[in-house]
Coordinates of C-alpha atoms in Angstrom, one line a residue:
X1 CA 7.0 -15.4 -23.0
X2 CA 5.4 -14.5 -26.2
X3 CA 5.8 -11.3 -27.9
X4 CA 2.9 -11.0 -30.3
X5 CA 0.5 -9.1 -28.9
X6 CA -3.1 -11.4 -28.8
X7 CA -5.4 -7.4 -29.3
X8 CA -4.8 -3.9 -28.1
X9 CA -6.3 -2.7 -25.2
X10 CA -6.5 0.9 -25.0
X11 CA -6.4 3.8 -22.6
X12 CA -10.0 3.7 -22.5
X13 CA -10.6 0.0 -21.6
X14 CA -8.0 0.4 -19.2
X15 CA -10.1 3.0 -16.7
X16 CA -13.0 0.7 -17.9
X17 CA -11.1 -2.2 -15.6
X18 CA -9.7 0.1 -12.8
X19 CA -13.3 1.2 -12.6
X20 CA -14.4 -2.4 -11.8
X21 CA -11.7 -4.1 -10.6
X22 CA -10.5 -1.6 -7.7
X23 CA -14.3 -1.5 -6.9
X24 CA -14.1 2.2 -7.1
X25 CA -17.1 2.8 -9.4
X26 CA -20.4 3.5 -7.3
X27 CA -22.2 0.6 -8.7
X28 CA -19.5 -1.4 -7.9
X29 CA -18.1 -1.3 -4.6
X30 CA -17.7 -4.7 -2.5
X31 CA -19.4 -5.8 0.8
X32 CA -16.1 -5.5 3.4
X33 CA -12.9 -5.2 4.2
X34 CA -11.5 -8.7 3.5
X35 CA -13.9 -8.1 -0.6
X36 CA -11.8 -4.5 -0.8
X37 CA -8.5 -6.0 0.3
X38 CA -9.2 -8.7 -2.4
X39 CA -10.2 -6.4 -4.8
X40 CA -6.7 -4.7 -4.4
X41 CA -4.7 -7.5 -4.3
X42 CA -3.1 -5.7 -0.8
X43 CA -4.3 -2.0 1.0
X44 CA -0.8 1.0 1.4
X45 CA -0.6 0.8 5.4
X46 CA 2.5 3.1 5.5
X47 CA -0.1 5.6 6.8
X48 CA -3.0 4.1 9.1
X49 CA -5.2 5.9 8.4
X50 CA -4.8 5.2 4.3
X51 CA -6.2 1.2 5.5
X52 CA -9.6 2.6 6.4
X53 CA -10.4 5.0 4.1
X54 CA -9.4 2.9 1.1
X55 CA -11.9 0.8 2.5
X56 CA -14.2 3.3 2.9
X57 CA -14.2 4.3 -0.8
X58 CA -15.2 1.0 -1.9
X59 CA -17.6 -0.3 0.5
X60 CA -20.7 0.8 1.8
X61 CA -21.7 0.9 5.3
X62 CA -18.3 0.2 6.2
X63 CA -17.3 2.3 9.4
X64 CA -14.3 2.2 11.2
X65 CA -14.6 -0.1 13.6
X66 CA -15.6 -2.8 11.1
X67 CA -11.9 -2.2 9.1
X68 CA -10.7 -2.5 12.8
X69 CA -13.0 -6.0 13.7
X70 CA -11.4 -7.8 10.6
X71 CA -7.5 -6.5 11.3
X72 CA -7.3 -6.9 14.9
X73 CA -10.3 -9.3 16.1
X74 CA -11.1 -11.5 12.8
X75 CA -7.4 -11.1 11.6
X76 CA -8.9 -11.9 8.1
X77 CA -6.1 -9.1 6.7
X78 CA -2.9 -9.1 8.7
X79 CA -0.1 -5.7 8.0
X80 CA 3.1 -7.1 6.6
X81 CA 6.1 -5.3 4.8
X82 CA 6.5 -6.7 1.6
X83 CA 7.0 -5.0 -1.9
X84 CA 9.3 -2.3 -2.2
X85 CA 9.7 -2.3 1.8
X86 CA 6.4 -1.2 2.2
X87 CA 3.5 -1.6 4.6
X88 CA 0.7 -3.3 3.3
X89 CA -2.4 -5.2 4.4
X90 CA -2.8 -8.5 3.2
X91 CA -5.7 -11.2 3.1
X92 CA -4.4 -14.1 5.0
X93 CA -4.3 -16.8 2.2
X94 CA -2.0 -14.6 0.3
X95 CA 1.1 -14.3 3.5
X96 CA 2.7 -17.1 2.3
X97 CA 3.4 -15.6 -1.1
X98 CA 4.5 -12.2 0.3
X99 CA 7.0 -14.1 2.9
X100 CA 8.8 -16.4 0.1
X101 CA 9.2 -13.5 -1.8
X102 CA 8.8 -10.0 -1.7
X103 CA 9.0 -10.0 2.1
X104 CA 12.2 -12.4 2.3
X105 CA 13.7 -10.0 -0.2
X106 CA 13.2 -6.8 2.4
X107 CA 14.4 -8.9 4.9
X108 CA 17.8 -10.0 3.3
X109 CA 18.5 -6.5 2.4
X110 CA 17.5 -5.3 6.3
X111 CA 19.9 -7.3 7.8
X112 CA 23.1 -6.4 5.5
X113 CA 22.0 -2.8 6.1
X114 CA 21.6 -3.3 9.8
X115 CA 24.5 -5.2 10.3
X116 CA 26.4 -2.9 8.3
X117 CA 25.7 0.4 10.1
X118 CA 25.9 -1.0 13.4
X119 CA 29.6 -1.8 12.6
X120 CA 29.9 1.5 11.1
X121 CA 28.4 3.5 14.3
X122 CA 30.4 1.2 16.7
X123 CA 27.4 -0.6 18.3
X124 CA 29.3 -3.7 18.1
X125 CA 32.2 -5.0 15.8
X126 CA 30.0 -8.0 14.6
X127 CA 26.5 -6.2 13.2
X128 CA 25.3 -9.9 12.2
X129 CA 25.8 -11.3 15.6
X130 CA 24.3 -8.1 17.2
X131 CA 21.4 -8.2 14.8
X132 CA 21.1 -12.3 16.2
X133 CA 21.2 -11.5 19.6
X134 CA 18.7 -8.4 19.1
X135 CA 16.3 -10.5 17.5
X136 CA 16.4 -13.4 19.5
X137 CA 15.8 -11.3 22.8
X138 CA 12.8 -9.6 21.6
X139 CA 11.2 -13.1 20.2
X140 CA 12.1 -14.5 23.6
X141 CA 10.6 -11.6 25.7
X142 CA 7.6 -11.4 23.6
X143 CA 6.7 -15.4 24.4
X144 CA 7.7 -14.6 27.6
X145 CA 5.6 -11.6 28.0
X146 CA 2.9 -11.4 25.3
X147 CA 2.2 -8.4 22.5
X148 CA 4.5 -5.1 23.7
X149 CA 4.8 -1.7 21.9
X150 CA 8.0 -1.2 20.6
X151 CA 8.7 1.4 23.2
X152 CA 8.4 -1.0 26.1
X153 CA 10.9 -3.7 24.5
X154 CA 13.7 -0.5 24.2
X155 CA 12.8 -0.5 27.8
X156 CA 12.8 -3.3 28.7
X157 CA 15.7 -4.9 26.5
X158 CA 19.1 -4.4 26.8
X159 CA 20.4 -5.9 23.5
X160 CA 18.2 -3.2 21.7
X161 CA 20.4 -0.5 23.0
X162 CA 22.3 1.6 20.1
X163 CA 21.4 4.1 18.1
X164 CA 22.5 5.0 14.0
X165 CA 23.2 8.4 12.7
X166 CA 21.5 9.4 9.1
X167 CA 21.6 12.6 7.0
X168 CA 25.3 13.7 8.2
X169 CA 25.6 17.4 7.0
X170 CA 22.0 17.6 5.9
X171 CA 19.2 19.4 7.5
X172 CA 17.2 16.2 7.9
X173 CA 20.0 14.4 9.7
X174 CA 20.1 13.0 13.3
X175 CA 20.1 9.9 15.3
X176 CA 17.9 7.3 15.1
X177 CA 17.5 4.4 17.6
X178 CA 17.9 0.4 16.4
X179 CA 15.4 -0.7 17.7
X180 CA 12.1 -0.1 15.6
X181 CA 14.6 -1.1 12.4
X182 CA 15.5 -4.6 13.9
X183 CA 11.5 -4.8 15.0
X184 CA 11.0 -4.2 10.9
X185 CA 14.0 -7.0 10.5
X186 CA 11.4 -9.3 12.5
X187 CA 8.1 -8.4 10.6
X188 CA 10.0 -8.8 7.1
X189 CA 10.6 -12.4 7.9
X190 CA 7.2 -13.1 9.3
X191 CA 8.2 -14.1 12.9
X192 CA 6.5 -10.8 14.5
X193 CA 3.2 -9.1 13.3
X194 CA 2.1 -5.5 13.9
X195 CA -0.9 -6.5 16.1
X196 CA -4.1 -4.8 18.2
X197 CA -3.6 -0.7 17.2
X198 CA -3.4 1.0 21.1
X199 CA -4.5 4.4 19.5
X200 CA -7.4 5.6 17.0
X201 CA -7.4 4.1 13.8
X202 CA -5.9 7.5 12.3
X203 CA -2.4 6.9 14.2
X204 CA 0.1 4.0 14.6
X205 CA 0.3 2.2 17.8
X206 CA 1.0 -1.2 17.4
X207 CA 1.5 -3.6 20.1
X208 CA 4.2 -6.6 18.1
X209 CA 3.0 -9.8 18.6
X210 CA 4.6 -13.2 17.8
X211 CA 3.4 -14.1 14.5
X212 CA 2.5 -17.8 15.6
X213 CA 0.1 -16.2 18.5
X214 CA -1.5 -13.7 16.4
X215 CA -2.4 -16.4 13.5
X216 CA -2.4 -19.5 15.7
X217 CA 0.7 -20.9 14.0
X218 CA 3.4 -20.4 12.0
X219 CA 3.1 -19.2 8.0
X220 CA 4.3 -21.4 5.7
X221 CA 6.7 -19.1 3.2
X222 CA 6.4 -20.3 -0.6
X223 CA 9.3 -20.9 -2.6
X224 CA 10.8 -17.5 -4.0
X225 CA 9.4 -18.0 -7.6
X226 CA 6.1 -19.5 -6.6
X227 CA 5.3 -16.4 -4.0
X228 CA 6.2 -13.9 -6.7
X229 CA 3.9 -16.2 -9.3
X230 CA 0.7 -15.6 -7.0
X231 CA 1.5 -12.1 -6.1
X232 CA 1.8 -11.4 -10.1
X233 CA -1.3 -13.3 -10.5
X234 CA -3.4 -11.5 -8.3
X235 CA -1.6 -8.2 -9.8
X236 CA -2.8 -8.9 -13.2
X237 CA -6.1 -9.5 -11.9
X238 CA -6.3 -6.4 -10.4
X239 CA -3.9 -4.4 -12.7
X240 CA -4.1 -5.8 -15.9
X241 CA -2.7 -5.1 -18.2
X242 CA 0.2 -3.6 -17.0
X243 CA 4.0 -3.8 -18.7
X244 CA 6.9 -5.6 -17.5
X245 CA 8.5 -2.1 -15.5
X246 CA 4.9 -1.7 -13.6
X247 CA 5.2 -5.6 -12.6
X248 CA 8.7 -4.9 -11.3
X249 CA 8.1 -1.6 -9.5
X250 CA 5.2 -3.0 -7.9
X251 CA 7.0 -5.7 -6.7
X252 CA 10.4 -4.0 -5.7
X253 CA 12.3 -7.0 -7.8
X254 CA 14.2 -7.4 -10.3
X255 CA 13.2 -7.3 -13.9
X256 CA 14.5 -10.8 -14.1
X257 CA 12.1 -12.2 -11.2
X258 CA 9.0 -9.8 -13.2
X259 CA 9.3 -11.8 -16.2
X260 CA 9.8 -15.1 -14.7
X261 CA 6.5 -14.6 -12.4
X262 CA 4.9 -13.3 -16.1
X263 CA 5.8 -16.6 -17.4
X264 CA 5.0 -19.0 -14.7
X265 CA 1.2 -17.6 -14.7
X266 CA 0.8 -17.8 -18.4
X267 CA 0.2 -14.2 -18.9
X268 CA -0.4 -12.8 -22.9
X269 CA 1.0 -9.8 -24.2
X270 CA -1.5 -6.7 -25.8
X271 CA -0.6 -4.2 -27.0
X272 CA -0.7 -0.4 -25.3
X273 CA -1.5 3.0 -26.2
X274 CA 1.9 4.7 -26.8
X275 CA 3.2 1.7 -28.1
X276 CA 4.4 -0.2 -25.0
X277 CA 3.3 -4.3 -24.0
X278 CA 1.1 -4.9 -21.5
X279 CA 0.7 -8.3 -20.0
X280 CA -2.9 -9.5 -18.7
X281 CA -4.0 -13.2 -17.1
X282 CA -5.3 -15.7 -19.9
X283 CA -8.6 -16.1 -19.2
X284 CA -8.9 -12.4 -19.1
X285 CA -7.9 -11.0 -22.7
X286 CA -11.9 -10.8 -23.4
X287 CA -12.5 -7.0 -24.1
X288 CA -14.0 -4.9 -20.7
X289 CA -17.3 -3.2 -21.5
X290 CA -17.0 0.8 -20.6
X291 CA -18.3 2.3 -17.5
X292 CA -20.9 5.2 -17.0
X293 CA -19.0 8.3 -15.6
X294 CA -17.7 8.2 -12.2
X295 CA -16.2 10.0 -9.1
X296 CA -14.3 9.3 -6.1
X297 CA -11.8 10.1 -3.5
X298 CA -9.0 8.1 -2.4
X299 CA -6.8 8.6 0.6
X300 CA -2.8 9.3 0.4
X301 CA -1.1 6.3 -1.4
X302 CA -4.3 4.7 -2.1
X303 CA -3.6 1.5 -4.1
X304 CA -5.1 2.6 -7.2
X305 CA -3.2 5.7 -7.5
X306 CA 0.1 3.8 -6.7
X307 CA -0.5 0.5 -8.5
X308 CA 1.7 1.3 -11.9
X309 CA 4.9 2.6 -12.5
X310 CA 3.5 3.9 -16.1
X311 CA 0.7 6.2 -15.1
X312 CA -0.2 7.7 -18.2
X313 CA -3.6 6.0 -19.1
X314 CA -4.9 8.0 -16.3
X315 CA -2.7 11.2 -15.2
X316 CA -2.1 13.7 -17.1
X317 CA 1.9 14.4 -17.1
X318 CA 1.3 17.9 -16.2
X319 CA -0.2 17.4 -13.4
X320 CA 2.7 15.1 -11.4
X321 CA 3.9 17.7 -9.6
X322 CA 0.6 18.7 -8.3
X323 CA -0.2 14.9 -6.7
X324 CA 2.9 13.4 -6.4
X325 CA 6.0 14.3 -4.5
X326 CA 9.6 13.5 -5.2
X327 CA 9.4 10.4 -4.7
X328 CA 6.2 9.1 -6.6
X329 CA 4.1 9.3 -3.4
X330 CA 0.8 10.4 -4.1
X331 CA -1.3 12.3 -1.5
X332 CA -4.9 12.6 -1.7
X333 CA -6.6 12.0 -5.0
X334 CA -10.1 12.8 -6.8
X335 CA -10.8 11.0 -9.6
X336 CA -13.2 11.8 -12.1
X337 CA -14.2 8.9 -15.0
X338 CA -10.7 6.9 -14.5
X339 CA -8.5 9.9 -14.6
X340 CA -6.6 11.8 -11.5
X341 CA -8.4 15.5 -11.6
X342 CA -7.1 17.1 -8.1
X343 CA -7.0 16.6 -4.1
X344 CA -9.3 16.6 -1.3
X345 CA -8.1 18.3 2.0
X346 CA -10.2 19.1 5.4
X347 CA -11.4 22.0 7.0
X348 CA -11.2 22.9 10.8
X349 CA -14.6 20.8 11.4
X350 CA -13.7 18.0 9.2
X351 CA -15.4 18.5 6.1
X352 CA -13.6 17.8 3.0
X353 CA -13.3 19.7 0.0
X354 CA -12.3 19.1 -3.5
X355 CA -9.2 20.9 -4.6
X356 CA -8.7 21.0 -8.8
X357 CA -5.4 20.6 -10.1
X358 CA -4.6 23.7 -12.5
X359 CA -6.1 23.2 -16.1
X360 CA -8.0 19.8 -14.9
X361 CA -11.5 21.0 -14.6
X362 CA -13.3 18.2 -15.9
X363 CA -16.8 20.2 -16.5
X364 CA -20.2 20.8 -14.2
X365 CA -20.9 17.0 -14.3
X366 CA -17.9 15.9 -12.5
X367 CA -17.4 18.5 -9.7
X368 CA -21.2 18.1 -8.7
X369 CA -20.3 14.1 -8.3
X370 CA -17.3 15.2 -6.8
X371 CA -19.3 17.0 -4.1
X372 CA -21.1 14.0 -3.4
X373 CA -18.2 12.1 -2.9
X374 CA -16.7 15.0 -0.7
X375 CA -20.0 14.6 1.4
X376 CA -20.5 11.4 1.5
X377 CA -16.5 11.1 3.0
X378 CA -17.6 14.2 5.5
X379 CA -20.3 11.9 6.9
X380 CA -18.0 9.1 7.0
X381 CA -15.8 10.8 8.9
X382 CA -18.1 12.3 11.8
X383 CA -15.5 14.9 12.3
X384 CA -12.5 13.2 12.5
X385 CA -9.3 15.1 10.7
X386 CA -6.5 12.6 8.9
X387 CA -3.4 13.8 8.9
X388 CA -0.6 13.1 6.0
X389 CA 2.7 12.4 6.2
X390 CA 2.6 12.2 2.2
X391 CA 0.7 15.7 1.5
X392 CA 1.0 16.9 -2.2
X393 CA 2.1 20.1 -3.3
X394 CA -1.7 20.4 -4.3
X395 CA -3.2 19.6 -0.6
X396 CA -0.4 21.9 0.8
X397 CA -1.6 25.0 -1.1
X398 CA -5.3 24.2 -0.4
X399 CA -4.5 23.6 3.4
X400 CA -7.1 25.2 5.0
X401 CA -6.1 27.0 8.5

């Protein structure tokens, strides 16, 4: 990989290409949910209802039941863990990429971790042949029997019997059953799919389906380097430019497999503000033209807000506490001209209102755009209330009763 930067591409530039790229701008958002998946690269599904509105916020006329058409009766996107053992939607054409790599990654490190702890807890003195015969009953019953929630196979299957215990001596510990973790074994390696949602598109009710039903045949895993190649590639196009540690993060790899994906796609180094490399795509080093001033809202652990490690060019430091938890989850965000300026929460009869972080009111301009966007989303809506399991200190202190 080279090291000389090729130009410098500053802070400004960069919310110039979020703007665009993430179809987040007003003038432009994309058509539909497959054009806003794309835009992405992938959609956060770790909460359902994150899909939707991410959707939302770069589409028009986009309701609901059109996010649910292309995931459950198109299957144009399909939900698969991948990077960093997340959830994620996925256009179709980009599975095979995710499986060879990122996904086969969660899925070697699920089954040592399974088959450890079932030793541990005394499930069975072999975890890895438990963690066979587990798997191999559910894929049998679901061919036998067709899509079942997860509840139904702990019913109806005795090999998924056992439980694990977490958290000993903490106040978040307890027991946890095995079976939803050897269900997430499965989906890791592409033989079972989260398919038709049996509650509202808010919640998380999927039915598991064999893969090879819900697609109409098997996906075809790329070789480890090639999958993390086109994942990177579509990354850059999205993300660019972004630095070797945001690559890596993203991708919940080493730094080794970062900078051999950067390499196998070509990708040039520029140079950052603060003094770091970023890396874009080669036919993209021309300079990105600025944007007029914009607003929006994005859901908790939108992919915009979570796409870097580095989040400088568009947070201010001060304000992490206020957005993010712990962790590096982000809960809701509002955005005003490329840069993370508060929250948006929900009142008892769904509206939504904009929530300022402390010291980040960015001026008359942006909060009356704000209040579009915040009743534009109400509308959307019709009522409906989301519910986070990743809530910022920022919505938590704006909860409204």
């Amino acid at each position: 990989m080279s090291c000389a930067p090729v130009r410098h591409v500053d802070d400004r530039e960069r919310r110039a290409r979020l703007a665009r790229r993430h179809a987040v701008h007003p003038s432009h958002r994309v058509q539909d949910t497959v054009a806003a998946t794309r835009a992405m690269t992938v959609l956060h599904a770790t909460e359902a209802a994150t899909v939707h509105l991410a959707v939302h916020a770069r589409t028009e006329g986009t309701g609901p039941a059109d996010v649910d058409r292309a995931l459950y009766e198109e299957r144009s996107v399909v939900k698969q863990l991948a990077m960093r053992r997340t959830l994620f939607v996925f256009p179709r054409d980009l599975l095979p990429a995710a499986l060879g790599s990122a996904s086969a990654r969660v899925a070697a490190e699920q089954r040592r971790v399974i088959a450890r702890d079932v030793e541990a807890q005394a499930v069975a003195d072999d975890g890895a042949a438990w963690l066979e015969a587990a798997g191999g009953a559910v894929l049998r019953h679901l061919a036998e029997r067709g899509p079942l929630p997860a509840r139904q196979l702990r019913e109806d299957l005795p090999e998924l019997a056992g439980t694990t215990t977490y958290g000993l001596g903490k106040s978040y510990g307890g027991t946890a059953p095995l079976a939803p973790r050897v269900l997430t074994w499965l989906g890791a390696q592409g033989l079972v799919v989260r398919g038709a949602n049996s509650g509202h598109w808010r919640l998380s009710r999927p039915t598991w389906t064999l893969t090879t039903d819900w697609l109409g045949g098997a996906v075809e895993p790329l070789p480890a380097e090639e999958g993390y190649a086109e994942l990177v590639r579509r990354w850059l196009r999205t993300f660019g430019p972004g630095t070797v540690e945001d690559v890596q993060w993203w991708l919940g790899s080493t730094k080794t497999a970062a900078r051999a994906a950067l390499s196998a796609v070509g990708a040039v180094p520029v140079g950052l503000d603060g003094g770091s490399t970023g890396w874009l795509l080669p036919d993209d080093v021309d300079p990105v033209a600025d944007v007029e001033p914009w607003a929006a809202l994005l859901p908790t652990l939108d992919p915009t807000t979570m796409g870097w490690r580095g989040r400088e060019f568009y947070l201010d430091p001060a304000l992490t506490t206020y957005l993010f938890d712990t962790n590096g989850n982000a809960g809701t965000t509002a955005w005003w001209g490329g840069r993370l300026v508060g929250a948006w929460v929900q009142d008892e009869d769904g509206a939504v209102r904009v929530v300022l972080a402390p010291g980040a009111d960015p001026g008359a301009e942006a909060r009356a755009a704000l209040e579009v966007e915040a009743r534009r989303l109400t509308r959307w809506l019709d009522g409906v209330r989301i519910s986070n399991v990743y809530s910022s200190q920022l919505m938590k202190g704006a909860a409204l009763p």
